[in-house]
Amino acid sequence: MKRHLVSTADLGRDDALLILDTAEELSQFSGRAVKKLPTLRGRTVVNLFFEDSTRTKTSFEVAEKRLSADVINFSAKGSSVSKGESLKDTALTLQAMGADAVVIRHHASGAPARLAGSDWLHGSVINAGDGTHEHPTQALLDAFTLRRHLNPGAGRDLAGRKVAIVGDILHSRVARSNVHLLTTLGAEVTFVAPPTLLPIGIDTWPCEVSYDLDSVLPKADAVMMLRVQRERMNAAFFPTEREYSRRYGLDGARLARLPEHAIVMHPGPMVRGMEITAEVADSPRCTVVEQVANGVSVRMAVLYLLVGGATLADAPRTTELPEAAQ
């Protein structure tokens, strides 16, 4: 699976650090007048999105174009998929057109793994979110942001850092990817949620579980707030929005309970007034906008390593980047 990025569980510590260190170097180009690199010139990358997306789709497209790739944006709406075409036939069509990599977001958990494990595509498969399963590049950009604030420097991990992930764990692919990646990097993860929003078998996951947000905050180096995903719910998981916000929302009073160095994160989109107040969302300790910027660098690193010729297994530890394209 090293030719693909389907799950953060597939990444070892060295793999994860290689991506983060490469992203750190690539981030230097974002401040230049000419931001492009010639790495993927002549390569075709297809963004295959079966679900709506703003941040992830735009971030991948920016990353691909900064690496000089030929980019094709495919949306299920208005395509043959709406006429009943299967994932297999869509993949075979893209392969026939010469796609070197496919970035896929799908409503069905396991769709990217199905593509990666099949012979339908000969290029790399990058998971941009599949159902409630995983979202590996989001976890990587979260880890990148955490490392910059808590333990900056190439080759460094997150050993001993405490991260609280709060909210709708049950439906969150971000939470699943983060718990794998952050623990691989040495962090201690605590999930905070009402019992109804925790998945079955959570006791087997490499994390702690708490139902009391106030008791977790004073010990956290970072708190990650998650949106309640109503579009994936088919039942009432809590009494009212007001009750949920009172128990599990992050407001100014709770922000003050965090250590001074602690940061507030959110994968987006935020629902202000629900899981996070406007006061906290707009505070200097909130890294939401920074995460979006870091996402471009991290996705450039993933594309650079997977599509640019080197795999995560054989890429050199010290990445020598080419000069910016003229």
XYZ file of C-alpha atoms in Angstrom:
326
model
C 0.000 0.000 0.000
C 3.057 2.287 0.017
C 2.229 3.393 -3.536
C -1.076 4.724 -2.209
C -2.299 6.748 0.754
C -5.546 5.147 1.899
C -5.244 5.082 5.689
C -2.988 6.606 8.321
C -2.805 3.111 9.845
C -0.588 2.199 6.867
C 1.995 4.825 7.856
C 4.885 4.000 10.125
C 6.633 6.648 12.192
C 9.346 7.172 9.566
C 6.761 7.451 6.783
C 4.787 10.067 8.706
C 7.878 12.105 9.592
C 9.066 11.974 5.974
C 5.772 13.497 4.819
C 5.843 16.163 7.549
C 9.483 17.058 6.887
C 8.877 17.239 3.122
C 5.842 19.464 3.738
C 7.984 21.729 5.911
C 10.432 22.235 3.061
C 7.692 22.709 0.474
C 5.962 25.302 2.661
C 8.900 27.630 1.996
C 7.704 28.039 -1.605
C 4.318 29.448 -0.564
C 5.894 32.800 0.252
C 7.694 33.172 -3.065
C 6.500 35.181 -6.048
C 6.770 32.038 -8.214
C 5.242 29.201 -6.239
C 5.436 26.460 -8.871
C 7.753 23.459 -8.952
C 8.255 21.301 -12.072
C 8.025 18.003 -10.171
C 4.788 16.684 -11.732
C 5.090 18.315 -15.142
C 3.533 15.951 -17.680
C 1.680 13.952 -15.009
C -2.122 13.829 -14.913
C -3.922 13.914 -11.567
C -7.686 13.378 -11.379
C -9.734 14.726 -8.474
C -12.577 12.214 -8.267
C -15.138 13.641 -5.842
C -18.409 11.815 -5.185
C -19.214 14.107 -2.230
C -19.386 17.875 -1.893
C -16.168 19.523 -0.745
C -14.723 23.017 -0.507
C -11.486 22.968 1.514
C -10.171 19.525 0.561
C -10.922 19.725 -3.157
C -9.548 23.249 -3.516
C -6.494 22.392 -1.402
C -5.636 19.361 -3.540
C -6.125 21.346 -6.742
C -3.830 24.135 -5.546
C -1.213 21.564 -4.443
C -1.354 19.757 -7.799
C -1.039 22.963 -9.814
C 1.878 24.201 -7.699
C 3.648 20.971 -8.643
C 2.841 21.646 -12.331
C 0.539 18.638 -12.766
C -2.211 18.482 -15.372
C -5.371 18.550 -13.233
C -8.769 17.097 -14.103
C -11.665 17.793 -11.734
C -14.360 15.117 -11.814
C -17.656 15.620 -10.007
C -20.223 12.844 -9.685
C -22.977 15.371 -10.273
C -23.517 15.803 -13.981
C -21.333 12.804 -14.871
C -22.131 9.259 -16.003
C -22.201 8.282 -12.313
C -25.570 10.014 -12.061
C -26.724 7.698 -14.851
C -25.712 4.601 -12.900
C -22.074 4.051 -13.907
C -20.143 1.942 -11.387
C -16.930 2.920 -9.604
C -15.088 0.221 -11.573
C -16.164 1.560 -14.950
C -15.336 5.122 -13.913
C -11.857 3.989 -12.819
C -11.283 2.038 -16.059
C -12.269 5.135 -18.031
C -9.756 7.280 -16.119
C -7.052 4.652 -16.629
C -7.744 4.591 -20.360
C -7.231 8.353 -20.394
C -3.827 7.985 -18.744
C -4.400 9.150 -15.164
C -1.182 8.963 -13.136
C -2.964 9.481 -9.810
C -6.501 9.690 -8.515
C -7.541 11.700 -5.474
C -10.869 10.217 -4.407
C -13.573 11.296 -1.980
C -16.482 8.867 -1.705
C -19.556 8.493 0.479
C -18.906 4.742 0.874
C -16.313 3.680 3.444
C -13.667 1.526 1.764
C -14.028 2.867 -1.785
C -10.417 4.197 -1.978
C -9.086 0.886 -0.621
C -11.108 -0.948 -3.276
C -9.523 1.184 -5.979
C -6.020 0.805 -4.547
C -6.353 -2.975 -4.260
C -7.729 -3.487 -7.754
C -6.072 -3.515 -11.173
C -8.475 -0.898 -12.502
C -5.925 1.878 -11.993
C -2.164 1.687 -12.431
C -1.419 4.993 -10.728
C -1.482 6.100 -7.124
C -4.711 6.388 -5.128
C -5.009 9.091 -2.469
C -7.919 9.000 -0.055
C -9.556 12.421 0.341
C -12.206 11.056 2.713
C -14.366 7.933 2.503
C -17.644 7.837 4.388
C -17.061 7.672 8.135
C -13.827 5.715 7.676
C -10.729 7.895 7.178
C -9.328 11.193 5.915
C -5.540 10.721 6.036
C -4.369 14.041 4.562
C -6.484 15.928 7.108
C -4.775 14.017 9.913
C -1.374 14.756 8.369
C -2.046 18.492 8.191
C -3.332 18.379 11.777
C -0.110 16.656 12.883
C 1.915 19.197 10.886
C 0.135 22.067 12.652
C 0.542 20.425 16.061
C 4.257 19.854 15.540
C 4.822 23.472 14.474
C 3.252 24.719 17.696
C 4.287 22.056 20.210
C 7.598 20.580 19.027
C 8.934 22.395 15.949
C 11.813 21.021 13.921
C 12.534 18.442 11.226
C 12.577 14.840 12.415
C 10.652 15.609 15.605
C 7.496 13.804 16.650
C 4.703 14.499 19.159
C 5.879 12.233 21.972
C 4.153 12.990 25.254
C 1.816 15.645 23.871
C -1.816 15.382 24.954
C -4.532 15.965 22.347
C -8.248 16.042 23.147
C -10.633 15.365 20.241
C -14.133 16.543 21.125
C -17.509 15.989 19.490
C -19.081 13.615 16.997
C -16.521 10.806 17.088
C -19.036 8.264 15.795
C -19.377 9.803 12.334
C -15.921 11.393 12.083
C -13.366 10.078 9.597
C -11.020 12.820 10.854
C -11.068 11.351 14.379
C -10.255 7.872 13.083
C -7.326 9.043 10.973
C -5.999 11.258 13.751
C -6.042 8.596 16.449
C -3.893 6.314 14.253
C -1.440 8.993 13.153
C -1.067 10.918 16.415
C -0.434 7.765 18.440
C 2.113 6.636 15.829
C 3.887 9.946 16.431
C 3.799 9.412 20.199
C 0.918 11.672 21.222
C -1.658 10.728 23.848
C -5.195 11.073 22.460
C -8.382 11.469 24.482
C -11.823 11.345 22.880
C -14.470 13.476 24.587
C -18.098 12.929 23.580
C -21.481 11.814 24.851
C -21.799 7.993 24.897
C -24.219 8.101 21.955
C -21.571 9.711 19.722
C -18.850 7.138 20.389
C -18.453 4.093 18.115
C -18.889 0.521 19.300
C -15.534 -1.017 20.253
C -13.948 2.299 21.219
C -12.265 0.509 24.138
C -9.993 -1.284 21.643
C -8.739 1.966 20.103
C -5.361 3.417 21.204
C -6.907 6.306 23.134
C -8.587 7.350 26.358
C -12.300 8.184 26.531
C -13.978 10.821 28.677
C -17.507 12.193 28.937
C -16.409 15.289 30.874
C -14.814 18.054 28.771
C -14.037 20.304 31.740
C -11.856 17.661 33.404
C -9.788 17.089 30.238
C -9.044 20.681 29.216
C -6.494 21.639 31.941
C -4.181 18.792 30.866
C -4.481 19.193 27.069
C -1.770 20.610 24.806
C -4.346 20.894 22.021
C -8.099 20.495 21.704
C -9.672 19.570 18.384
C -13.367 20.360 18.024
C -15.475 18.295 15.623
C -18.682 19.263 13.874
C -21.859 17.313 14.603
C -22.519 15.618 11.262
C -26.282 15.779 11.030
C -26.238 14.668 7.383
C -25.021 11.225 8.514
C -27.502 10.870 11.381
C -30.746 8.927 11.198
C -31.715 9.250 14.865
C -31.582 11.660 17.804
C -28.134 11.332 19.411
C -28.608 14.104 22.003
C -31.637 15.975 23.415
C -31.112 19.457 21.942
C -28.398 21.563 20.307
C -28.437 23.828 23.344
C -27.814 20.896 25.681
C -24.990 19.570 23.481
C -23.339 22.993 23.297
C -23.579 23.420 27.071
C -21.861 20.076 27.740
C -19.425 19.773 24.830
C -19.079 23.201 23.232
C -15.900 25.265 23.578
C -16.580 28.806 24.806
C -14.457 31.558 26.319
C -14.717 30.182 29.850
C -13.515 26.745 28.757
C -10.776 28.282 26.617
C -9.411 29.903 29.786
C -9.107 26.448 31.399
C -6.565 25.353 28.786
C -2.831 25.726 29.491
C -1.378 28.948 28.062
C 0.527 27.133 25.306
C -2.445 25.014 24.188
C -4.074 25.543 20.775
C -7.605 25.060 19.449
C -8.099 23.157 16.196
C -11.017 22.366 13.907
C -11.030 20.442 10.595
C -13.912 22.575 9.270
C -16.491 23.485 8.426
C -17.209 25.101 11.801
C -20.717 25.560 13.145
C -20.336 28.663 15.272
C -22.530 28.592 18.335
C -22.694 24.782 18.335
C -19.339 23.103 19.034
C -17.386 26.373 19.155
C -18.325 29.976 19.920
C -17.378 32.896 17.682
C -15.173 34.221 20.490
C -13.028 31.077 20.445
C -13.095 30.648 16.654
C -11.734 34.175 16.191
C -9.174 34.018 19.007
C -5.396 33.967 18.281
C -5.193 30.457 19.781
C -7.475 29.009 17.098
C -5.499 27.519 14.181
C -8.335 26.867 11.691
C -7.028 29.198 8.960
C -3.455 28.027 9.564
C -4.596 24.422 9.107
C -6.021 25.292 5.695
C -2.696 26.842 4.622
C -0.751 23.873 5.988
C -3.048 21.530 4.079
C -1.656 22.744 0.764
C 1.939 22.037 1.843
C 1.062 18.594 3.233
C -0.852 17.582 0.101
C 2.028 18.809 -2.043
C 4.319 16.561 -0.009
C 2.063 13.521 -0.471
C 1.838 14.107 -4.226
C 5.570 14.811 -4.435
C 6.425 11.514 -2.755
C 3.787 9.250 -4.314
C 3.398 10.636 -7.828
C 6.776 12.299 -8.257
C 8.563 8.962 -8.518
C 9.573 8.082 -4.939
C 7.400 5.947 -2.680
C 7.123 6.444 1.059
C 9.226 3.330 1.554
C 12.209 4.285 -0.628
C 12.236 8.094 -0.589
C 15.439 9.594 0.874
C 15.263 10.913 4.413
C 16.701 14.251 3.278
C 14.504 15.556 0.504
C 16.306 17.621 -2.127
C 13.701 19.796 -3.771
C 14.131 21.211 -7.280
C 14.267 24.927 -7.873
C 10.984 26.717 -8.556
C 9.770 26.639 -12.138
C 10.517 29.792 -14.082
